[in-house]
JSON list of C-alpha atoms in Angstrom, two decimals:
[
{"chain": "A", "resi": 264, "resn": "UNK", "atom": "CA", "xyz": [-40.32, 12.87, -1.87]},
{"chain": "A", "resi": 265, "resn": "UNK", "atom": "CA", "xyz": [-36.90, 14.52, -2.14]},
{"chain": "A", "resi": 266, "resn": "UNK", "atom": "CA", "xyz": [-36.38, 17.89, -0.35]},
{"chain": "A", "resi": 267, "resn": "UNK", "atom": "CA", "xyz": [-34.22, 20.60, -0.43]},
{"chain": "A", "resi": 268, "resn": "UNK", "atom": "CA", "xyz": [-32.69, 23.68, 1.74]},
{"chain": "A", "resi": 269, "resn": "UNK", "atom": "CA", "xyz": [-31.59, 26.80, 0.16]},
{"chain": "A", "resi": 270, "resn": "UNK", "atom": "CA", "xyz": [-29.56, 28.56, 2.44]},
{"chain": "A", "resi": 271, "resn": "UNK", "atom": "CA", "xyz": [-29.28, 32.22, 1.18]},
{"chain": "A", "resi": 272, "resn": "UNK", "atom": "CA", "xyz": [-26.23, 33.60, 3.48]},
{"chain": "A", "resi": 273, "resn": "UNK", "atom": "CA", "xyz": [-23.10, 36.50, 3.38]},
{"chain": "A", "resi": 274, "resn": "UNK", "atom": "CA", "xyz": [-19.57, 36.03, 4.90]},
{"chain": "A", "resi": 275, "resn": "UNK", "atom": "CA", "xyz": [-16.13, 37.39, 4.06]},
{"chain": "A", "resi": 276, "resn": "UNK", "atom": "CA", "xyz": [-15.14, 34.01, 5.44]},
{"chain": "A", "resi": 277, "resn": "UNK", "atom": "CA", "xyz": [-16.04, 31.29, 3.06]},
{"chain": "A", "resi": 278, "resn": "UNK", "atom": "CA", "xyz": [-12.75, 29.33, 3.18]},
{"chain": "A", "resi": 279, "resn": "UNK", "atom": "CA", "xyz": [-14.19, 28.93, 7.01]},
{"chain": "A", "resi": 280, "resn": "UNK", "atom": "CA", "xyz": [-17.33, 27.87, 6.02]},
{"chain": "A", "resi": 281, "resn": "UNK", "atom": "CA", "xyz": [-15.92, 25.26, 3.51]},
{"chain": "A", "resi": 282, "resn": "UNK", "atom": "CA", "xyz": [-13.95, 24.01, 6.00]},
{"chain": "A", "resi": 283, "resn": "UNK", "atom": "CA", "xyz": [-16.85, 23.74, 8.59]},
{"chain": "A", "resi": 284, "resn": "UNK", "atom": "CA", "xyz": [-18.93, 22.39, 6.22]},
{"chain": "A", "resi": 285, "resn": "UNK", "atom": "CA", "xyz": [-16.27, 19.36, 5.16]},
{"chain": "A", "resi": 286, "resn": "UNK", "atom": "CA", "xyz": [-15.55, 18.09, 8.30]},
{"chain": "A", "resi": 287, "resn": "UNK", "atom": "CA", "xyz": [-19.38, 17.95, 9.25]},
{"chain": "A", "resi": 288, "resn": "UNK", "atom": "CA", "xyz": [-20.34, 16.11, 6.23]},
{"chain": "A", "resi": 289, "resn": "UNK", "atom": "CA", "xyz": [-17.35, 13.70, 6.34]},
{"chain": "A", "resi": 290, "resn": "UNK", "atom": "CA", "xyz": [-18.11, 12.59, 10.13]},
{"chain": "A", "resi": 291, "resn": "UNK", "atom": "CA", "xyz": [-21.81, 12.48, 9.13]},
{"chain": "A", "resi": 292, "resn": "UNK", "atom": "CA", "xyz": [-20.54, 9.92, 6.79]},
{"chain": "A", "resi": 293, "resn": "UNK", "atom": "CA", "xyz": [-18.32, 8.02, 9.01]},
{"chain": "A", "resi": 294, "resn": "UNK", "atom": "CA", "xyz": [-20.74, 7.79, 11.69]},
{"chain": "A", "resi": 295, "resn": "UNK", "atom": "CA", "xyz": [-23.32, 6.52, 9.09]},
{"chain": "A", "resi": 296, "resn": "UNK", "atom": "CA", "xyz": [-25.33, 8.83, 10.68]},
{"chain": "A", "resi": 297, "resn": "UNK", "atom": "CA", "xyz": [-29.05, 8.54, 9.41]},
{"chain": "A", "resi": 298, "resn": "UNK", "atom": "CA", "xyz": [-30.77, 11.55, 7.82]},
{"chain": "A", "resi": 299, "resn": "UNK", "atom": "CA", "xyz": [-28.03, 13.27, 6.62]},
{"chain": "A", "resi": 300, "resn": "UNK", "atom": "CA", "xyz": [-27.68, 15.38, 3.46]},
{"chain": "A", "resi": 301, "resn": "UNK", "atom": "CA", "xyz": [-27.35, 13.62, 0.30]},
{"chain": "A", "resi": 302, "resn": "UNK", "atom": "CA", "xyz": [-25.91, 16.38, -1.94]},
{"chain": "A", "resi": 303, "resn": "UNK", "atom": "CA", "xyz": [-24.62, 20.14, -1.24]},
{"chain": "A", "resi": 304, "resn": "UNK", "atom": "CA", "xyz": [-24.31, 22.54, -3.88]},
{"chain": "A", "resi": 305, "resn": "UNK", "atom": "CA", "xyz": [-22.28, 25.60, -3.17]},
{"chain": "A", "resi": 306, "resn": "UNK", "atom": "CA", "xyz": [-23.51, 28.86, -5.44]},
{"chain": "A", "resi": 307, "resn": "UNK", "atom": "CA", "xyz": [-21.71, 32.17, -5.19]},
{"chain": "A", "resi": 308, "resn": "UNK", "atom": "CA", "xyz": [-23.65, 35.60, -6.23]},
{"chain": "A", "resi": 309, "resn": "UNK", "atom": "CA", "xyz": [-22.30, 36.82, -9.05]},
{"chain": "A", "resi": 310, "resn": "UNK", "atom": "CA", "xyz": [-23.63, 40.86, -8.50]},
{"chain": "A", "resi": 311, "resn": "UNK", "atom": "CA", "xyz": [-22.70, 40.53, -5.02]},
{"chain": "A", "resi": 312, "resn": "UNK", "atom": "CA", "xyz": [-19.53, 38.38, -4.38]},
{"chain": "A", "resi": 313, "resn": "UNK", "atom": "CA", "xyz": [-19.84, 37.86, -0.21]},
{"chain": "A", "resi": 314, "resn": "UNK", "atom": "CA", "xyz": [-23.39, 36.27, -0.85]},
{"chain": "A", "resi": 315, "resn": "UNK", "atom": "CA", "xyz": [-24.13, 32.59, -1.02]},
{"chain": "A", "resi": 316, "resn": "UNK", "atom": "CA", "xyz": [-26.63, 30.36, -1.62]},
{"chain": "A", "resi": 317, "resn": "UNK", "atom": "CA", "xyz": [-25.82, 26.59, -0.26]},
{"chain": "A", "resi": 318, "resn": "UNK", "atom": "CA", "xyz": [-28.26, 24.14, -1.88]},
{"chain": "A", "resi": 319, "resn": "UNK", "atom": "CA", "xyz": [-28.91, 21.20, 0.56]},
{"chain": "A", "resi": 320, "resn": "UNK", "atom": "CA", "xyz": [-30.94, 18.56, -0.51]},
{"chain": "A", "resi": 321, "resn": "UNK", "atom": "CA", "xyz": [-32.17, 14.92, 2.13]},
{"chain": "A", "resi": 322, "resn": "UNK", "atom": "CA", "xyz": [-33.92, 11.72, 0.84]},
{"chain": "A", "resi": 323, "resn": "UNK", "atom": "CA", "xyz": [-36.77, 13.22, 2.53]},
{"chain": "A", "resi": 324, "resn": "UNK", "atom": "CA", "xyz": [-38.36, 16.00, 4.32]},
{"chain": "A", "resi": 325, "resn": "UNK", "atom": "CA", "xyz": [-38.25, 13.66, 8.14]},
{"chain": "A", "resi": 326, "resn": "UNK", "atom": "CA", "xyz": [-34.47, 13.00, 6.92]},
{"chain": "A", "resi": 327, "resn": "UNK", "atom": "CA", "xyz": [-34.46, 16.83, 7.13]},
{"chain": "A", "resi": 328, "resn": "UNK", "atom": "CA", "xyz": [-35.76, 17.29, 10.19]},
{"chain": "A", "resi": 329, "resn": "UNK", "atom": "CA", "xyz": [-33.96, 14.43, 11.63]},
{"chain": "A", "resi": 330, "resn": "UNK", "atom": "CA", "xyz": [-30.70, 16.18, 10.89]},
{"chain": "A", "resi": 331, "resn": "UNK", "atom": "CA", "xyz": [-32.09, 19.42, 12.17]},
{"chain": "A", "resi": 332, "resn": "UNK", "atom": "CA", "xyz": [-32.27, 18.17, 15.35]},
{"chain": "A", "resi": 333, "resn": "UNK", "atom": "CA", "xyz": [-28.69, 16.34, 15.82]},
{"chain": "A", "resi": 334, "resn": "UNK", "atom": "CA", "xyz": [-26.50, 18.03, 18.47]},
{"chain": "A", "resi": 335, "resn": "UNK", "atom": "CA", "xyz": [-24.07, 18.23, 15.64]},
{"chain": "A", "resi": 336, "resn": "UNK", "atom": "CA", "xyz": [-26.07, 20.11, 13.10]},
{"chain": "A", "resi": 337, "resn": "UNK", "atom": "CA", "xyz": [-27.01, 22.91, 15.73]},
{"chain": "A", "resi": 338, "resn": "UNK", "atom": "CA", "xyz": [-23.21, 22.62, 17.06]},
{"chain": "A", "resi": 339, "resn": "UNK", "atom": "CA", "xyz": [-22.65, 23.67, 13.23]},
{"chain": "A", "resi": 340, "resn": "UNK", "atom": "CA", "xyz": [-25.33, 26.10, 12.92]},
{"chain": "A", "resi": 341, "resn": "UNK", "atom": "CA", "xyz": [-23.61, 27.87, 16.16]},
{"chain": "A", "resi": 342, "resn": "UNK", "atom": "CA", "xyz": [-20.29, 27.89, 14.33]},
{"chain": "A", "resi": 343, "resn": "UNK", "atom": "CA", "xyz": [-21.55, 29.11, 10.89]},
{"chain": "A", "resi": 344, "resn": "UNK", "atom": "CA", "xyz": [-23.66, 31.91, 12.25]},
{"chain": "A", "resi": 345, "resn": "UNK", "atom": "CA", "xyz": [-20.27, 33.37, 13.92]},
{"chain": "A", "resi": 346, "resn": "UNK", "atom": "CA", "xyz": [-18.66, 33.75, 10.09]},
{"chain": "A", "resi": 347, "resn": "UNK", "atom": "CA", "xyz": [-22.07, 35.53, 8.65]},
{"chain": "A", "resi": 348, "resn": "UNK", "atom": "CA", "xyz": [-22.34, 39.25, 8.40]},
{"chain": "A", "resi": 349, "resn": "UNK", "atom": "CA", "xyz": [-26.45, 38.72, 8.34]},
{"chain": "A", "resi": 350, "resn": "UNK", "atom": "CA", "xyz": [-28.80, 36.65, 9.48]},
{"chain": "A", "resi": 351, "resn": "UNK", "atom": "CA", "xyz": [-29.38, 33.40, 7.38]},
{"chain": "A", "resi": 352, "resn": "UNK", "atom": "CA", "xyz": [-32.39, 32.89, 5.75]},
{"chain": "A", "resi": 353, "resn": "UNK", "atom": "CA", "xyz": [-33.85, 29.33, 5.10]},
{"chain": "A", "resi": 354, "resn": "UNK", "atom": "CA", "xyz": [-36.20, 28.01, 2.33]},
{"chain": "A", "resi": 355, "resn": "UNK", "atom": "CA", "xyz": [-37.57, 25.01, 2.67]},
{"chain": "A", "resi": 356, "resn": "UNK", "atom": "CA", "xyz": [-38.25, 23.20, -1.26]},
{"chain": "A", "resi": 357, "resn": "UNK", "atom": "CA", "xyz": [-40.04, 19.85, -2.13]},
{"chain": "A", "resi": 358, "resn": "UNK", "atom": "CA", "xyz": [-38.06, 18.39, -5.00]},
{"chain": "A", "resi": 359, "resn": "UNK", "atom": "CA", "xyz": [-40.20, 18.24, -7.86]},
{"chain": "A", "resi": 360, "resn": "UNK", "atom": "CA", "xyz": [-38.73, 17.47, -11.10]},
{"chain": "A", "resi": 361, "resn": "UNK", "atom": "CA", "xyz": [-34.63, 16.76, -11.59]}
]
């Protein structure tokens, strides 16, 4: 079963956090690294502009966790966390119906 990540976060920094998130995803792909995300979709709060939801989604839940647990995801996870003004919050989705 599919499976997605919302991650509901707030920076002033998103050209950072584009940026950050690009180069991880292209290396993921030129590595051919296994369990990486399939799709990322960016969404901007509209009522509060430095809010931001970042809709992840894996071929699987294991996929997931797989990535998880790569130095480089929590070598980007250190990196993001210095542009946020709050904590992240994670939500963990099974895909149900596209």
């Amino acid at each position: 079963m599919k499976f997605a990540q919302i991650i509901d976060f707030e920076t002033q920094r998103i050209d950072e956090v584009r940026d950050l998130m690009r180069t991880y995803e292209e290396q993921a792909r030129s590595q051919g690294r296994t369990g990486a995300p399939t799709a990322r979709t960016l969404l901007r709060d509209r009522a509060n502009p430095g809010r931001y939801l970042a809709v992840v989604e894996f071929e699987s839940h294991e996929a997931a966790m797989a990535n998880s647990s790569a130095p480089e995801t929590s070598a980007l996870a250190e990196q993001l966390s210095a542009l946020m003004t709050r904590p992240t919050v994670y939500t963990d989705c099974d895909v149900q119906d596209e």
